[in-house]
Amino acid sequence: MRRAARVVGRALRTPVTGPARGIRKVTHAQGAGESGLGRLIELHGVNGAGDVMITVALASTVFFSVPTDEARGRVALYLAVTMLPFTLLAPVVGPLLDRLPHGRRAAMAGSMLARAVLALVLSGAVATGSLEMYPAALGVLVASKAYGVVRSAVVPRLLPQGFSLVKANSRVTLGGLLATGVAAPVGAGLQMIGPGWPLYGACLLFLGGAFLSFRLPPKVDSARGERRALLAADEQHLAAAVDARWDPVTTDDKTDDKADSTDNKEEEKDRDGERGDGERGKGKEKERRRKGPGLRTVGPAVTHALAANACVRCQSGFLIFFLAFLLREHPLTGQSAAVSLAVVGVAAGAGNALGTAVGAWLRARAPEVIIVTVVGALVAVAVSAAVFFGAAVVAVLGAVAGFTQALAKLSLDALIQRDVPELVRTSAFARSETLLQMAWVVGGAIGIALPLRGPLGLSVGALIVALGWLTTVRALLASARRGASHPRVA
């Protein structure tokens, strides 16, 4: 009897433990297991799966359950009530988390627990259609933003030997995409049982994510050495940093700190004496000193790359909402609305995964050239889709848009890692993500407002990304020709 019970137990465990071991083998490959990066990949997969479960539940409630005209109003209300306040709160999240470098695991776990609770709140709201759904969705977005900011600060602490930051970020992102692809049909299946079931699944996933957060190595909580590696991008930005009374190279040694403080005081007296403009000049100097380095200190390559990415993200939000309503009213030839949306969604997801994989393979080689190339290709495809509007062209546009968004974002990350001083790098990530999120909201609002005419809508989408490419291509190519004049900081 015992032997039979063991055989039955193994048979029941194998469907679970077999795939789990396979996943662990992949995520822990090439030293990722020893460094702790593998655990972060698994955590990010759980995060992506939980988020897509919530997305499935909200999409079914806000979008699919009502006629198209009413759905457009609901989606517009969702954007106004959740996304717009989110863009105001998001800039606060990054700087706030910058002040808690020793609580990164706790911050990630807190983000997971908050979303677990909010998923339960949403499960009741979607069943009754109450307005509680909107503030709860806002809470989910803010918690997800907090997780993303902390993750960007954790990755450099978990690099295996010989790994670049771009390769590590690509692997983490790809893990999240694969988990999202698996969780999406599972969420759709749970939705068929009841509107609250995907949210129950999300709650369980986020509870598991909170547990996985504390399984990350303790070294991710340490801020030791982060200030020591601080470098300015080039002489121009170094001068700007000094002018703002920000010491770009600091040490943990108290004697050096004291000496730097004395030097800064003497320098301040000299500058105030030379200025000779009275109290007004002193007030401006104090105000500038309080502000410290901002996003303007990241350098022209980063700012132009961010502008190009913002236009790509704006077009992404536009295409999501415009094509969602367009394909609902005018499905692809011979297909239902649900199948049409699924075809374009799968194409975009496949393109995004391919872009992430290519980004890992390229390893941040000439990120400015990569951005110019992929965004230019997206402009060409978008214009072709507007001129030759059809089912196949729309699917190709979705795939190219997903590919471009992933590869351009990885190239932007590479530039931030290369050019931005480490002391403010997390804040730069947070601010860039906020700007990209705001661009996505603007694009989504345009997509909701436009009439449902395919060629017209895709022409507007092509115009959005073309403006971004035309206004940044020259500066990005010039930056690529100059090259990096400073050592990279891992």
GROMACS .gro file of C-alpha atoms in nm, residues 94-461:
model
  368
   94GLY     CA    1   1.051   5.720  -0.738
   95PRO     CA    2   1.200   5.987  -0.508
   96LEU     CA    3   1.016   5.837  -0.210
   97LEU     CA    4   1.165   5.494  -0.276
   98ASP     CA    5   1.507   5.652  -0.330
   99ARG     CA    6   1.499   5.742   0.040
  100LEU     CA    7   1.448   5.377   0.139
  101PRO     CA    8   1.748   5.195  -0.014
  102HIS     CA    9   1.764   4.949   0.278
  103GLY     CA   10   1.404   4.831   0.239
  104ARG     CA   11   1.388   4.718  -0.122
  105ARG     CA   12   1.269   4.366  -0.050
  106ALA     CA   13   1.008   4.499   0.190
  107ALA     CA   14   0.898   4.760  -0.066
  108MET     CA   15   0.850   4.492  -0.334
  109ALA     CA   16   0.663   4.268  -0.091
  110GLY     CA   17   0.448   4.564   0.014
  111SER     CA   18   0.362   4.632  -0.349
  112MET     CA   19   0.256   4.269  -0.393
  113LEU     CA   20   0.047   4.263  -0.073
  114ALA     CA   21  -0.123   4.592  -0.164
  115ARG     CA   22  -0.226   4.453  -0.502
  116ALA     CA   23  -0.346   4.129  -0.342
  117VAL     CA   24  -0.582   4.326  -0.118
  118LEU     CA   25  -0.692   4.556  -0.401
  119ALA     CA   26  -0.765   4.254  -0.622
  120LEU     CA   27  -1.015   4.137  -0.360
  121VAL     CA   28  -1.169   4.485  -0.350
  122LEU     CA   29  -1.196   4.481  -0.728
  123SER     CA   30  -1.359   4.138  -0.725
  124GLY     CA   31  -1.655   4.286  -0.539
  125ALA     CA   32  -1.659   4.604  -0.747
  126VAL     CA   33  -1.667   4.433  -1.088
  127ALA     CA   34  -1.956   4.213  -0.977
  128THR     CA   35  -2.170   4.512  -0.875
  129GLY     CA   36  -2.030   4.772  -1.116
  130SER     CA   37  -1.968   5.017  -0.831
  131LEU     CA   38  -1.739   5.317  -0.853
  132GLU     CA   39  -1.503   5.151  -0.604
  133MET     CA   40  -1.346   4.989  -0.909
  134TYR     CA   41  -1.174   5.313  -1.018
  135PRO     CA   42  -0.985   5.408  -0.699
  136ALA     CA   43  -0.891   5.041  -0.651
  137ALA     CA   44  -0.755   5.031  -1.007
  138LEU     CA   45  -0.560   5.348  -0.934
  139GLY     CA   46  -0.409   5.178  -0.628
  140VAL     CA   47  -0.307   4.880  -0.842
  141LEU     CA   48  -0.132   5.111  -1.090
  142VAL     CA   49   0.058   5.298  -0.819
  143ALA     CA   50   0.165   4.972  -0.650
  144SER     CA   51   0.277   4.833  -0.986
  145LYS     CA   52   0.474   5.153  -1.049
  146ALA     CA   53   0.645   5.120  -0.710
  147TYR     CA   54   0.744   4.763  -0.791
  148GLY     CA   55   0.890   4.870  -1.127
  149VAL     CA   56   1.098   5.147  -0.971
  150VAL     CA   57   1.242   4.919  -0.704
  151ARG     CA   58   1.312   4.645  -0.960
  152SER     CA   59   1.520   4.884  -1.169
  153ALA     CA   60   1.734   4.954  -0.860
  154VAL     CA   61   1.764   4.584  -0.770
  155VAL     CA   62   1.887   4.447  -1.104
  156PRO     CA   63   2.240   4.598  -1.083
  157ARG     CA   64   2.286   4.426  -0.745
  158LEU     CA   65   2.214   4.082  -0.893
  159LEU     CA   66   2.433   4.077  -1.203
  160PRO     CA   67   2.610   3.743  -1.263
  161GLN     CA   68   2.975   3.748  -1.362
  162GLY     CA   69   3.012   3.875  -1.719
  163PHE     CA   70   2.651   3.992  -1.745
  164SER     CA   71   2.568   4.339  -1.879
  165LEU     CA   72   2.277   4.535  -1.738
  166VAL     CA   73   2.098   4.530  -2.072
  167LYS     CA   74   2.124   4.152  -2.092
  168ALA     CA   75   1.997   4.116  -1.736
  169ASN     CA   76   1.707   4.356  -1.797
  170SER     CA   77   1.623   4.171  -2.119
  171ARG     CA   78   1.611   3.838  -1.941
  172VAL     CA   79   1.391   3.976  -1.664
  173THR     CA   80   1.157   4.141  -1.916
  174LEU     CA   81   1.137   3.827  -2.129
  175GLY     CA   82   1.048   3.622  -1.822
  176GLY     CA   83   0.764   3.862  -1.749
  177LEU     CA   84   0.639   3.844  -2.109
  178LEU     CA   85   0.636   3.465  -2.110
  179ALA     CA   86   0.448   3.455  -1.780
  180THR     CA   87   0.200   3.709  -1.915
  181GLY     CA   88   0.145   3.497  -2.225
  182VAL     CA   89   0.067   3.193  -2.010
  183ALA     CA   90  -0.152   3.380  -1.762
  184ALA     CA   91  -0.367   3.562  -2.021
  185PRO     CA   92  -0.557   3.253  -2.147
  186VAL     CA   93  -0.579   3.123  -1.791
  187GLY     CA   94  -0.739   3.452  -1.688
  188ALA     CA   95  -0.978   3.433  -1.982
  189GLY     CA   96  -1.078   3.084  -1.872
  190LEU     CA   97  -1.136   3.201  -1.516
  191GLN     CA   98  -1.344   3.489  -1.651
  192MET     CA   99  -1.582   3.235  -1.804
  193ILE     CA  100  -1.646   3.096  -1.456
  194GLY     CA  101  -1.726   3.438  -1.311
  195PRO     CA  102  -1.615   3.803  -1.330
  196GLY     CA  103  -1.433   3.784  -0.995
  197TRP     CA  104  -1.234   3.468  -1.056
  198PRO     CA  105  -0.941   3.626  -1.244
  199LEU     CA  106  -0.907   3.866  -0.952
  200TYR     CA  107  -0.900   3.579  -0.703
  201GLY     CA  108  -0.622   3.427  -0.912
  202ALA     CA  109  -0.438   3.758  -0.911
  203CYS     CA  110  -0.468   3.777  -0.533
  204LEU     CA  111  -0.306   3.434  -0.493
  205LEU     CA  112  -0.028   3.525  -0.736
  206PHE     CA  113   0.053   3.849  -0.554
  207LEU     CA  114   0.059   3.670  -0.219
  208GLY     CA  115   0.312   3.430  -0.369
  209GLY     CA  116   0.503   3.730  -0.503
  210ALA     CA  117   0.526   3.879  -0.155
  211PHE     CA  118   0.685   3.556  -0.034
  212LEU     CA  119   0.927   3.550  -0.330
  213SER     CA  120   1.029   3.912  -0.261
  214PHE     CA  121   1.182   3.814   0.071
  215ARG     CA  122   1.366   3.524  -0.095
  216LEU     CA  123   1.582   3.770  -0.289
  217PRO     CA  124   1.939   3.793  -0.157
  218PRO     CA  125   1.982   4.039   0.135
  219LYS     CA  126   2.242   4.231  -0.067
  220VAL     CA  127   1.966   4.401  -0.267
  221ASP     CA  128   1.879   4.598   0.049
  222SER     CA  129   2.228   4.739   0.079
  223ALA     CA  130   2.310   5.083  -0.059
  224ARG     CA  131   2.681   5.044   0.011
  225GLY     CA  132   2.900   5.159  -0.276
  226GLU     CA  133   2.621   5.318  -0.479
  227ARG     CA  134   2.735   5.674  -0.412
  228ARG     CA  135   3.099   5.580  -0.456
  229ALA     CA  136   3.042   5.480  -0.821
  230LEU     CA  137   2.879   5.811  -0.910
  231LEU     CA  138   3.014   5.960  -1.234
  232ALA     CA  139   2.915   6.256  -1.450
  233ALA     CA  140   2.830   6.192  -1.812
  234ASP     CA  141   3.082   6.437  -1.954
  235GLU     CA  142   3.251   6.769  -1.880
  236GLN     CA  143   2.941   6.972  -1.959
  237HIS     CA  144   2.724   6.778  -1.717
  238LEU     CA  145   2.997   6.771  -1.457
  239ALA     CA  146   3.009   7.151  -1.471
  240ALA     CA  147   2.632   7.169  -1.441
  241ALA     CA  148   2.638   6.935  -1.141
  242VAL     CA  149   2.906   7.140  -0.966
  243ASP     CA  150   2.722   7.460  -1.044
  244ALA     CA  151   2.414   7.313  -0.871
  245ARG     CA  152   2.627   7.240  -0.558
  246TRP     CA  153   2.603   6.866  -0.611
  247ASP     CA  154   2.919   6.666  -0.552
  248PRO     CA  155   2.914   6.397  -0.826
  249VAL     CA  156   3.181   6.179  -0.664
  250THR     CA  157   3.128   6.092  -0.299
  251THR     CA  158   3.282   5.847  -0.061
  252ASP     CA  159   3.179   5.685   0.261
  253ASP     CA  160   3.480   5.821   0.442
  254LYS     CA  161   3.383   6.086   0.698
  255THR     CA  162   3.710   6.276   0.663
  256ASP     CA  163   3.659   6.313   0.288
  257ASP     CA  164   3.299   6.421   0.342
  258LYS     CA  165   3.413   6.686   0.589
  259ALA     CA  166   3.681   6.812   0.351
  260ASP     CA  167   3.432   6.824   0.064
  261SER     CA  168   3.190   7.018   0.284
  262THR     CA  169   3.461   7.274   0.370
  263ASP     CA  170   3.555   7.312   0.004
  264ASN     CA  171   3.193   7.359  -0.092
  265LYS     CA  172   3.149   7.632   0.170
  266GLU     CA  173   3.458   7.818   0.048
  267GLU     CA  174   3.343   7.784  -0.312
  268GLU     CA  175   3.000   7.915  -0.216
  269LYS     CA  176   3.151   8.223  -0.048
  270ASP     CA  177   3.367   8.294  -0.353
  271ARG     CA  178   3.075   8.267  -0.591
  272ASP     CA  179   2.849   8.484  -0.378
  273GLY     CA  180   3.124   8.746  -0.359
  274GLU     CA  181   3.179   8.745  -0.733
  275ARG     CA  182   2.810   8.763  -0.808
  276GLY     CA  183   2.754   9.079  -0.606
  277ASP     CA  184   2.382   9.091  -0.683
  278GLY     CA  185   2.260   9.116  -0.325
  279GLU     CA  186   1.996   8.902  -0.164
  280ARG     CA  187   1.824   8.824  -0.493
  281GLY     CA  188   2.131   8.644  -0.628
  282LYS     CA  189   2.174   8.454  -0.302
  283GLY     CA  190   1.810   8.345  -0.311
  284LYS     CA  191   1.845   8.208  -0.664
  285GLU     CA  192   2.161   8.024  -0.569
  286LYS     CA  193   1.990   7.864  -0.267
  287GLU     CA  194   1.692   7.763  -0.477
  288ARG     CA  195   1.918   7.603  -0.738
  289ARG     CA  196   2.118   7.429  -0.465
  290ARG     CA  197   1.801   7.279  -0.316
  291LYS     CA  198   1.681   7.148  -0.652
  292GLY     CA  199   1.999   6.951  -0.722
  293PRO     CA  200   2.041   6.742  -1.036
  294GLY     CA  201   1.724   6.678  -1.232
  295LEU     CA  202   1.635   6.508  -1.556
  296ARG     CA  203   1.826   6.781  -1.744
  297THR     CA  204   2.153   6.637  -1.611
  298VAL     CA  205   2.114   6.309  -1.799
  299GLY     CA  206   2.255   6.446  -2.124
  300PRO     CA  207   2.122   6.501  -2.476
  301ALA     CA  208   2.144   6.136  -2.584
  302VAL     CA  209   1.909   6.025  -2.307
  303THR     CA  210   1.664   6.311  -2.352
  304HIS     CA  211   1.633   6.256  -2.728
  305ALA     CA  212   1.603   5.880  -2.681
  306LEU     CA  213   1.333   5.944  -2.423
  307ALA     CA  214   1.146   6.171  -2.666
  308ALA     CA  215   1.157   5.903  -2.937
  309ASN     CA  216   1.036   5.639  -2.691
  310ALA     CA  217   0.756   5.869  -2.574
  311CYS     CA  218   0.624   5.896  -2.930
  312VAL     CA  219   0.645   5.519  -2.973
  313ARG     CA  220   0.459   5.469  -2.643
  314CYS     CA  221   0.201   5.730  -2.747
  315GLN     CA  222   0.139   5.540  -3.069
  316SER     CA  223   0.114   5.217  -2.868
  317GLY     CA  224  -0.162   5.359  -2.648
  318PHE     CA  225  -0.335   5.497  -2.958
  319LEU     CA  226  -0.325   5.163  -3.143
  320ILE     CA  227  -0.448   4.965  -2.843
  321PHE     CA  228  -0.764   5.169  -2.797
  322PHE     CA  229  -0.831   5.263  -3.159
  323LEU     CA  230  -0.788   4.908  -3.293
  324ALA     CA  231  -0.983   4.764  -3.000
  325PHE     CA  232  -1.292   4.964  -3.094
  326LEU     CA  233  -1.232   4.945  -3.469
  327LEU     CA  234  -1.197   4.566  -3.474
  328ARG     CA  235  -1.498   4.531  -3.249
  329GLU     CA  236  -1.712   4.717  -3.506
  330HIS     CA  237  -1.528   4.597  -3.818
  331PRO     CA  238  -1.354   4.263  -3.749
  332LEU     CA  239  -1.088   4.115  -3.973
  333THR     CA  240  -1.224   3.942  -4.281
  334GLY     CA  241  -1.405   3.623  -4.187
  335GLN     CA  242  -1.327   3.653  -3.816
  336SER     CA  243  -1.519   3.753  -3.507
  337ALA     CA  244  -1.431   4.061  -3.303
  338ALA     CA  245  -1.270   3.853  -3.027
  339VAL     CA  246  -1.057   3.655  -3.273
  340SER     CA  247  -0.954   3.973  -3.456
  341LEU     CA  248  -0.840   4.135  -3.132
  342ALA     CA  249  -0.659   3.814  -3.034
  343VAL     CA  250  -0.471   3.801  -3.367
  344VAL     CA  251  -0.343   4.157  -3.334
  345GLY     CA  252  -0.267   4.109  -2.962
  346VAL     CA  253  -0.068   3.790  -3.024
  347ALA     CA  254   0.124   3.959  -3.306
  348ALA     CA  255   0.211   4.253  -3.080
  349GLY     CA  256   0.313   4.022  -2.797
  350ALA     CA  257   0.531   3.812  -3.027
  351GLY     CA  258   0.696   4.126  -3.161
  352ASN     CA  259   0.759   4.252  -2.809
  353ALA     CA  260   0.917   3.922  -2.705
  354LEU     CA  261   1.134   3.918  -3.018
  355GLY     CA  262   1.245   4.276  -2.953
  356THR     CA  263   1.343   4.185  -2.598
  357ALA     CA  264   1.542   3.884  -2.720
  358VAL     CA  265   1.718   4.090  -2.987
  359GLY     CA  266   1.798   4.355  -2.726
  360ALA     CA  267   1.969   4.094  -2.511
  361TRP     CA  268   2.166   3.969  -2.810
  362LEU     CA  269   2.281   4.317  -2.917
  363ARG     CA  270   2.405   4.395  -2.563
  364ALA     CA  271   2.360   4.774  -2.587
  365ARG     CA  272   2.574   4.814  -2.898
  366ALA     CA  273   2.516   5.168  -3.035
  367PRO     CA  274   2.180   5.227  -2.860
  368GLU     CA  275   2.128   5.559  -3.042
  369VAL     CA  276   2.158   5.388  -3.381
  370ILE     CA  277   1.922   5.111  -3.269
  371ILE     CA  278   1.654   5.362  -3.169
  372VAL     CA  279   1.685   5.553  -3.496
  373THR     CA  280   1.666   5.231  -3.699
  374VAL     CA  281   1.371   5.062  -3.531
  375VAL     CA  282   1.164   5.379  -3.499
  376GLY     CA  283   1.232   5.459  -3.865
  377ALA     CA  284   1.118   5.109  -3.960
  378LEU     CA  285   0.801   5.158  -3.753
  379VAL     CA  286   0.731   5.485  -3.939
  380ALA     CA  287   0.759   5.306  -4.272
  381VAL     CA  288   0.529   5.021  -4.164
  382ALA     CA  289   0.277   5.263  -4.009
  383VAL     CA  290   0.257   5.467  -4.328
  384SER     CA  291   0.216   5.149  -4.534
  385ALA     CA  292  -0.062   5.029  -4.302
  386ALA     CA  293  -0.246   5.359  -4.345
  387VAL     CA  294  -0.218   5.344  -4.725
  388PHE     CA  295  -0.283   4.970  -4.771
  389PHE     CA  296  -0.528   4.916  -4.485
  390GLY     CA  297  -0.615   4.550  -4.440
  391ALA     CA  298  -0.613   4.253  -4.204
  392ALA     CA  299  -0.259   4.133  -4.276
  393VAL     CA  300  -0.111   4.483  -4.268
  394VAL     CA  301  -0.273   4.559  -3.931
  395ALA     CA  302  -0.128   4.239  -3.783
  396VAL     CA  303   0.217   4.326  -3.919
  397LEU     CA  304   0.186   4.678  -3.773
  398GLY     CA  305   0.106   4.530  -3.433
  399ALA     CA  306   0.410   4.303  -3.447
  400VAL     CA  307   0.647   4.581  -3.559
  401ALA     CA  308   0.507   4.821  -3.298
  402GLY     CA  309   0.566   4.563  -3.023
  403PHE     CA  310   0.917   4.492  -3.150
  404THR     CA  311   1.003   4.862  -3.169
  405GLN     CA  312   0.864   4.942  -2.824
  406ALA     CA  313   1.068   4.665  -2.659
  407LEU     CA  314   1.397   4.729  -2.840
  408ALA     CA  315   1.376   5.109  -2.817
  409LYS     CA  316   1.301   5.089  -2.444
  410LEU     CA  317   1.596   4.858  -2.383
  411SER     CA  318   1.818   5.100  -2.575
  412LEU     CA  319   1.689   5.387  -2.359
  413ASP     CA  320   1.767   5.181  -2.048
  414ALA     CA  321   2.118   5.125  -2.182
  415LEU     CA  322   2.168   5.499  -2.230
  416ILE     CA  323   2.040   5.573  -1.879
  417GLN     CA  324   2.274   5.312  -1.735
  418ARG     CA  325   2.560   5.458  -1.938
  419ASP     CA  326   2.509   5.832  -1.903
  420VAL     CA  327   2.313   5.899  -1.583
  421PRO     CA  328   2.500   5.935  -1.251
  422GLU     CA  329   2.422   5.642  -1.027
  423LEU     CA  330   2.302   5.858  -0.738
  424VAL     CA  331   2.003   5.978  -0.941
  425ARG     CA  332   1.969   5.682  -1.176
  426THR     CA  333   1.666   5.534  -0.999
  427SER     CA  334   1.492   5.872  -1.009
  428ALA     CA  335   1.577   5.902  -1.378
  429PHE     CA  336   1.418   5.561  -1.440
  430ALA     CA  337   1.110   5.667  -1.244
  431ARG     CA  338   1.074   5.999  -1.428
  432SER     CA  339   1.127   5.841  -1.767
  433GLU     CA  340   0.868   5.574  -1.690
  434THR     CA  341   0.627   5.846  -1.578
  435LEU     CA  342   0.674   6.038  -1.902
  436LEU     CA  343   0.623   5.721  -2.107
  437GLN     CA  344   0.309   5.637  -1.911
  438MET     CA  345   0.172   5.987  -1.969
  439ALA     CA  346   0.246   5.953  -2.341
  440TRP     CA  347   0.055   5.624  -2.343
  441VAL     CA  348  -0.245   5.790  -2.177
  442VAL     CA  349  -0.243   6.074  -2.432
  443GLY     CA  350  -0.230   5.824  -2.718
  444GLY     CA  351  -0.513   5.623  -2.568
  445ALA     CA  352  -0.729   5.934  -2.533
  446ILE     CA  353  -0.669   6.021  -2.901
  447GLY     CA  354  -0.760   5.666  -3.000
  448ILE     CA  355  -1.089   5.684  -2.812
  449ALA     CA  356  -1.184   6.022  -2.956
  450LEU     CA  357  -1.117   5.949  -3.327
  451PRO     CA  358  -1.395   5.821  -3.555
  452LEU     CA  359  -1.367   5.451  -3.637
  453ARG     CA  360  -1.218   5.481  -3.987
  454GLY     CA  361  -0.920   5.256  -4.042
  455PRO     CA  362  -0.706   5.459  -4.288
  456LEU     CA  363  -0.769   5.783  -4.097
  457GLY     CA  364  -0.679   5.633  -3.761
  458LEU     CA  365  -0.364   5.462  -3.882
  459SER     CA  366  -0.257   5.786  -4.055
  460VAL     CA  367  -0.280   5.963  -3.719
  461GLY     CA  368  -0.077   5.681  -3.558
   0.00000   0.00000   0.00000
